[in-house]
Amino acid sequence: MYTFSFQNPSKPDPAGDDSGVDTSSKRKGVPETCLVCGALTRGMHFQVASCRACAAFFRRSVKAKKVYRCRRGNRNCDLTKPPNGKPICRFCRLQKCYKVGMRLENSGTDETVLVHSNTCSTESSYSGSPENTSYLRVVNGNRLERDVDKVIQEIREFFKSNIRFGAMNVPSGVHATPFQQLQYAFSKFREEMTPSTPVVPVHTYDKLAVYPFMEEYAKKSAHMMMSCDPFVHLCPEDKYKLFKHAWPLIHYLERQFSSCEIFGYDIDDLRFVITDKVAIHAVNSQVYVDGMPQEKVNELTKFCYPLKQGMFEMITVPMKQLQITQFEVCYMVGLIIFDTTEVRGLREETKIIGEQTLEQFSSELHNYYTYELKMPNYAARHAKLIRLISGSQQLSLKISEYMVMAKVFDIFITDIYESELIA
């Protein structure tokens, strides 16, 4: 269980420097190895034996909320051997800084201690803001009243447009491919939907406070889909059919990928990001529902345990073992959006556009594996991506089935999984 301590801001050590280094005389004659890059160092930065270069890089990256991409795409670069004299991979360097224990709030300055105090007050529990949850309520102990018609109508109106959403900053005369458009939109989507700063799993959280985020997630997913030309040119009704099938699957895969990006790929690490501000621990974090007796909440949690186990086995473990890249996640998102075989009642024109778009996406993936990752034999890896999509589809069906059973057994009653927002 995580514990937090609130201490008075300490005065900065005159012997320290801007990177939070301990330069006391008793350490000056004892060279150590930087835990990040392997270079020799004689000081402690952010409570960790590290060189000044890595400490300065960590401070700049965290302060500026930098988002990096792994140079090689495998998120396991050797930081002790820069390639041909080039700078080491910034993504892997920042991840290593977090892994060895660097934390900006531990530097001891007035500024960072105050940041620590402010964030801890929100990390111990999460209940959401009243304005976001005012239209959510539980009545009769286990019935969730939640009106999603407004969200559905807003998305349907948005899909009536035939103008691409969001513009890419490309030179005049340069045409972006549909997959490049989706890549750009997916990157922007993740910037809005994932925490911009390091997060610590909360001790307790109100399940109702997560629903407003889910609705915003659905709307942002619609924006992302409308950033891709082939989708824009479909008829509004087919757009919505593809959307309501796709966005829950995208949610399962993207949330797990973002959790891996933030917390790493250790299979035993059970931390998981659930909103753009909140992360939980699958075992230690306790859930409650405002207005619902805790006995009922515990009963629902126990009833839904197989769903949590299924997500771990079908999505979490395979994704962490694969050490998937954002390019591959975006490819899966594209496959989910334009997979017309899984959606009934689509026009023939829509099916043709979907098939042509998937062929283009497959060519982009081939080029990525062949020329960027230098992986000519990628059939096994591609098969694992398809299994991840299949796992998300199975999970989506299971969740709907379990919510129906929970309604039948009077454990928890909600109509959202039978609404037009979810297929």
XYZ file of C-alpha atoms in Angstrom:
423
model
C 0.000 0.000 0.000
C 1.311 3.431 -0.830
C 1.846 5.880 2.008
C 2.389 9.606 1.781
C 4.105 11.995 4.136
C 3.699 15.750 4.108
C 6.770 17.568 5.358
C 7.593 21.223 5.643
C 9.633 22.501 2.727
C 13.300 22.130 3.494
C 15.830 24.804 2.699
C 18.025 24.011 -0.251
C 21.495 22.791 0.593
C 24.068 25.439 -0.346
C 26.307 22.594 -1.494
C 23.600 21.278 -3.805
C 23.002 22.275 -7.393
C 19.964 22.855 -9.562
C 19.577 19.154 -10.369
C 19.045 18.071 -6.762
C 22.597 16.785 -6.306
C 24.211 15.890 -3.012
C 27.779 17.180 -3.283
C 28.812 16.637 0.316
C 32.551 16.262 0.832
C 32.335 12.682 2.050
C 31.261 11.545 -1.441
C 33.635 13.581 -3.577
C 36.442 11.036 -3.580
C 34.280 7.985 -4.323
C 33.409 7.695 -8.020
C 30.293 5.673 -8.788
C 28.550 4.504 -11.932
C 25.527 6.427 -13.199
C 22.559 4.073 -12.884
C 21.089 5.497 -16.075
C 23.885 5.687 -18.662
C 26.810 3.981 -16.912
C 29.092 7.035 -16.872
C 31.248 7.769 -13.808
C 29.772 10.204 -11.299
C 30.708 11.544 -7.879
C 27.338 12.785 -6.714
C 23.732 11.903 -5.956
C 21.062 13.476 -8.149
C 17.392 13.168 -7.168
C 18.427 10.633 -4.488
C 20.016 8.372 -7.130
C 23.636 7.851 -8.182
C 23.573 9.528 -11.590
C 25.652 11.873 -13.709
C 24.859 15.566 -14.147
C 23.897 15.045 -17.789
C 21.194 12.484 -16.966
C 19.957 14.574 -14.030
C 19.671 17.680 -16.203
C 17.929 15.669 -18.934
C 15.450 14.252 -16.403
C 14.661 17.693 -14.965
C 14.148 19.257 -18.402
C 11.960 16.403 -19.621
C 9.689 16.340 -16.573
C 9.389 20.118 -16.281
C 8.522 20.488 -19.972
C 6.267 17.378 -19.956
C 8.196 15.982 -22.903
C 6.833 12.982 -24.803
C 9.522 10.984 -26.595
C 9.480 8.087 -29.024
C 11.906 5.182 -28.895
C 14.481 5.487 -31.668
C 14.509 1.776 -32.476
C 10.903 1.061 -31.515
C 11.730 -1.771 -29.096
C 11.915 0.356 -25.891
C 15.016 -1.491 -24.765
C 17.914 0.590 -26.131
C 21.412 0.135 -24.690
C 22.048 3.490 -23.000
C 25.731 2.748 -22.387
C 26.573 2.533 -26.102
C 25.412 5.548 -28.136
C 25.059 4.548 -31.821
C 27.876 6.046 -33.931
C 28.426 8.907 -31.531
C 24.771 10.006 -31.663
C 22.845 10.953 -28.484
C 21.294 8.036 -26.620
C 17.582 7.274 -27.048
C 15.635 9.905 -25.104
C 12.578 7.710 -24.556
C 14.579 4.851 -23.028
C 16.711 7.313 -21.064
C 13.678 8.893 -19.408
C 12.130 5.496 -18.686
C 15.405 4.367 -17.097
C 15.445 7.521 -14.939
C 12.036 6.592 -13.533
C 12.998 2.931 -13.194
C 16.083 3.617 -11.052
C 14.019 5.811 -8.739
C 14.428 9.401 -9.928
C 11.555 11.593 -8.813
C 11.415 15.340 -9.296
C 9.607 15.832 -5.997
C 12.525 14.339 -4.057
C 15.063 17.020 -4.967
C 14.407 18.922 -1.757
C 13.750 22.400 -3.126
C 10.831 24.530 -2.023
C 9.216 24.285 -5.423
C 9.259 20.517 -5.735
C 8.139 19.826 -2.174
C 5.113 22.031 -2.752
C 4.318 20.131 -5.924
C 4.570 16.892 -3.965
C 2.148 18.152 -1.323
C -0.380 19.276 -3.895
C -0.330 16.063 -5.880
C -0.491 13.790 -2.854
C -3.744 15.368 -1.743
C -5.357 14.073 -4.930
C -3.478 10.782 -5.156
C -4.773 9.229 -1.926
C -8.325 9.096 -3.255
C -10.335 10.118 -6.308
C -13.984 11.016 -6.408
C -14.140 13.356 -9.399
C -15.562 16.864 -9.481
C -19.212 17.463 -8.538
C -20.048 19.080 -11.869
C -18.865 15.989 -13.745
C -20.857 13.532 -11.643
C -24.012 15.533 -10.931
C -26.036 13.652 -13.558
C -24.881 10.265 -12.217
C -26.575 8.689 -9.257
C -27.332 5.329 -7.731
C -30.899 4.728 -6.573
C -32.375 1.808 -4.631
C -28.870 0.790 -3.597
C -27.696 -0.739 -6.874
C -29.358 0.949 -9.867
C -27.251 3.429 -11.834
C -29.221 6.222 -13.464
C -27.179 7.657 -16.291
C -28.450 9.428 -19.397
C -26.126 8.963 -22.385
C -28.593 10.178 -25.020
C -26.953 13.613 -25.133
C -23.548 12.086 -25.871
C -25.006 9.815 -28.549
C -26.798 12.715 -30.232
C -23.665 14.876 -30.143
C -21.594 12.174 -31.844
C -24.282 11.492 -34.451
C -24.412 15.190 -35.328
C -20.636 15.300 -35.579
C -20.636 12.398 -38.046
C -22.928 14.308 -40.429
C -19.952 16.412 -41.461
C -17.941 15.454 -44.545
C -14.941 17.605 -43.589
C -11.863 16.022 -42.047
C -11.364 16.914 -38.386
C -8.012 18.412 -37.412
C -5.354 19.621 -39.802
C -1.819 18.253 -40.064
C 1.005 20.753 -40.356
C 2.506 19.539 -43.633
C 4.179 21.589 -46.381
C 2.062 22.741 -49.295
C 1.773 20.057 -51.949
C 2.541 17.206 -49.545
C -0.264 14.666 -49.167
C -0.524 12.532 -46.030
C -1.674 8.937 -46.429
C -4.746 7.755 -44.476
C -2.494 5.892 -42.048
C -0.321 8.962 -41.490
C -3.495 10.935 -40.783
C -4.563 8.300 -38.272
C -1.094 8.252 -36.685
C -1.193 12.002 -36.167
C -4.740 11.899 -34.786
C -3.933 8.963 -32.478
C -0.914 10.797 -31.097
C -3.044 13.885 -30.367
C -5.756 11.667 -28.903
C -3.296 10.075 -26.461
C -1.963 13.484 -25.431
C -5.491 14.440 -24.348
C -6.473 11.112 -22.785
C -3.332 10.173 -20.799
C -1.760 11.833 -17.741
C 0.692 14.566 -18.724
C 2.735 14.104 -15.538
C 3.835 11.028 -13.531
C 0.944 9.563 -11.521
C 0.784 7.415 -8.398
C -2.033 4.846 -7.987
C -4.784 6.088 -5.683
C -5.803 4.257 -2.512
C -9.535 4.537 -3.217
C -11.639 5.807 -6.084
C -15.319 6.326 -6.872
C -16.365 4.252 -9.877
C -18.987 6.850 -10.826
C -16.274 9.464 -11.306
C -14.818 7.391 -14.154
C -17.964 7.552 -16.329
C -17.611 11.218 -17.405
C -14.109 10.387 -18.634
C -15.482 7.434 -20.597
C -17.993 9.660 -22.359
C -15.268 12.167 -23.196
C -13.156 9.255 -24.418
C -15.949 8.187 -26.769
C -16.254 11.710 -28.191
C -12.499 12.066 -28.672
C -12.457 8.659 -30.373
C -15.022 9.987 -32.840
C -12.784 13.004 -33.507
C -9.843 10.688 -34.152
C -11.837 8.615 -36.646
C -12.965 11.749 -38.481
C -9.302 12.703 -38.963
C -8.898 9.917 -41.531
C -10.128 10.691 -45.075
C -11.633 7.254 -45.899
C -13.800 7.430 -42.775
C -14.887 11.026 -43.460
C -16.392 10.074 -46.827
C -18.661 7.348 -45.422
C -22.367 7.964 -44.862
C -23.262 9.180 -41.327
C -25.144 6.015 -40.362
C -22.259 3.734 -41.333
C -19.836 6.009 -39.498
C -21.802 5.555 -36.301
C -22.076 1.789 -36.718
C -18.310 1.481 -37.135
C -17.719 3.889 -34.257
C -19.841 2.133 -31.640
C -18.203 -1.186 -32.489
C -14.679 0.261 -32.468
C -14.324 2.690 -29.575
C -14.673 0.198 -26.654
C -12.025 -2.060 -28.249
C -9.735 0.915 -28.805
C -10.234 1.838 -25.156
C -9.092 -1.567 -23.848
C -5.969 -1.628 -26.018
C -4.996 2.026 -25.667
C -5.442 2.095 -21.865
C -3.195 -0.932 -21.496
C -0.599 0.495 -23.880
C -0.594 3.848 -22.077
C -0.180 2.014 -18.761
C 2.862 0.218 -20.201
C 4.282 3.512 -21.453
C 3.920 5.080 -18.004
C 4.727 2.182 -15.668
C 6.841 -0.124 -17.828
C 6.488 -3.649 -19.181
C 6.995 -5.699 -16.022
C 4.269 -8.380 -16.025
C 4.098 -8.338 -12.216
C 3.421 -4.583 -12.173
C -0.341 -4.233 -11.643
C -0.591 -0.456 -11.976
C -3.091 0.756 -14.543
C -4.124 4.194 -15.793
C -7.914 4.634 -15.925
C -8.387 8.336 -16.737
C -6.308 11.300 -17.847
C -5.508 12.031 -14.193
C -5.877 8.800 -12.234
C -4.100 5.463 -11.999
C -5.001 2.482 -9.808
C -3.353 -0.688 -8.555
C -5.293 -3.815 -9.514
C -4.912 -5.273 -6.001
C -4.232 -2.420 -3.576
C -6.649 0.252 -4.850
C -10.139 -0.024 -3.369
C -13.244 0.924 -5.336
C -16.468 2.364 -3.955
C -19.647 3.708 -5.530
C -21.194 6.822 -4.040
C -24.733 5.929 -2.926
C -24.203 2.169 -3.115
C -23.695 0.023 0.028
C -20.132 -1.260 0.267
C -21.419 -4.833 0.621
C -23.037 -4.508 -2.813
C -19.843 -3.007 -4.230
C -17.832 -5.923 -2.841
C -20.353 -8.373 -4.282
C -20.105 -6.716 -7.704
C -16.291 -6.699 -7.533
C -16.213 -10.404 -6.717
C -18.771 -11.146 -9.427
C -16.718 -9.306 -12.070
C -13.350 -10.749 -11.039
C -13.248 -13.105 -14.083
C -13.376 -9.999 -16.306
C -10.288 -8.559 -14.628
C -8.557 -11.917 -14.948
C -9.568 -12.154 -18.615
C -8.157 -8.709 -19.385
C -4.888 -9.654 -17.687
C -4.556 -12.894 -19.659
C -5.827 -11.723 -23.061
C -4.438 -8.180 -23.235
C -2.083 -7.200 -20.404
C 0.354 -10.122 -20.476
C 0.558 -10.499 -24.290
C 1.064 -6.747 -24.774
C 3.819 -6.564 -22.170
C 5.566 -9.633 -23.536
C 5.403 -8.184 -27.039
C 6.661 -4.753 -25.877
C 4.401 -3.225 -28.464
C 5.152 0.104 -30.145
C 2.791 3.035 -30.740
C 2.972 2.384 -34.488
C 1.635 -1.132 -33.921
C -1.116 0.094 -31.594
C -2.157 2.642 -34.208
C -2.215 -0.150 -36.796
C -4.536 -2.187 -34.550
C -6.742 0.881 -34.078
C -6.991 1.224 -37.866
C -7.871 -2.453 -38.260
C -10.596 -2.142 -35.639
C -12.126 0.979 -37.204
C -12.237 -0.317 -40.782
C -12.997 -3.989 -40.104
C -16.388 -4.041 -41.812
C -16.804 -7.820 -41.383
C -17.636 -7.356 -37.687
C -20.431 -4.814 -38.246
C -23.847 -5.629 -39.673
C -25.968 -3.529 -42.018
C -23.185 -1.587 -43.739
C -23.495 -0.372 -47.312
C -21.534 -2.174 -50.007
C -19.609 1.020 -50.730
C -18.504 1.165 -47.097
C -17.261 -2.415 -47.231
C -15.193 -1.674 -50.340
C -13.643 1.440 -48.781
C -12.889 -0.511 -45.616
C -11.142 -3.289 -47.538
C -9.065 -0.847 -49.584
C -8.055 1.100 -46.479
C -6.956 -2.037 -44.639
C -4.767 -2.994 -47.604
C -3.068 0.410 -47.409
C -2.550 0.014 -43.659
C -1.000 -3.425 -44.205
C 1.478 -1.941 -46.677
C 2.431 0.727 -44.126
C 3.030 -1.951 -41.489
C 5.156 -3.978 -43.919
C 7.357 -0.952 -44.613
C 7.642 -0.224 -40.879
C 8.793 -3.750 -40.056
C 11.064 -4.085 -43.086
C 12.798 -0.711 -43.247
C 12.500 0.805 -39.757
C 12.709 -2.220 -37.456
C 14.772 -4.289 -39.929
C 12.451 -7.244 -39.321
C 11.783 -9.014 -42.648
C 10.180 -12.038 -40.953
C 7.368 -10.489 -38.923
C 4.554 -13.009 -39.459
C 4.587 -14.257 -35.852
C 4.533 -10.732 -34.426
C 1.691 -9.717 -36.734
C -0.304 -12.769 -35.625
C 0.084 -11.639 -32.002
C -1.313 -8.213 -32.894
C -4.377 -9.870 -34.400
C -4.794 -11.985 -31.250
C -4.743 -8.798 -29.163
C -7.627 -7.433 -31.238
C -9.474 -10.726 -30.828
C -8.870 -10.563 -27.078
C -10.352 -7.065 -26.878
C -13.425 -8.254 -28.811
C -13.915 -11.194 -26.445
C -13.504 -8.908 -23.447
C -16.092 -6.456 -24.792
C -18.637 -9.251 -25.264
C -17.926 -10.687 -21.812
C -18.398 -7.316 -20.116
C -21.802 -6.853 -21.762
C -22.821 -10.405 -20.795
C -21.719 -9.927 -17.191
C -23.607 -6.654 -16.875
C -26.768 -8.391 -18.105
C -26.235 -11.176 -15.549
C -25.582 -8.611 -12.812
C -28.933 -7.049 -13.709
C -30.725 -10.430 -13.627
C -29.220 -11.336 -10.234
C -29.968 -7.832 -8.866
C -26.295 -7.139 -8.131
C -25.907 -4.009 -10.250
C -28.382 -2.517 -12.716
C -27.409 -0.220 -15.584
C -28.662 0.138 -19.143
C -25.522 1.654 -20.655
C -24.319 -1.668 -22.073
C -27.630 -2.006 -23.884
C -27.618 1.582 -25.197
C -26.679 2.885 -28.652
C -23.297 4.028 -27.329
C -21.994 0.467 -27.315
C -22.656 -2.154 -29.989
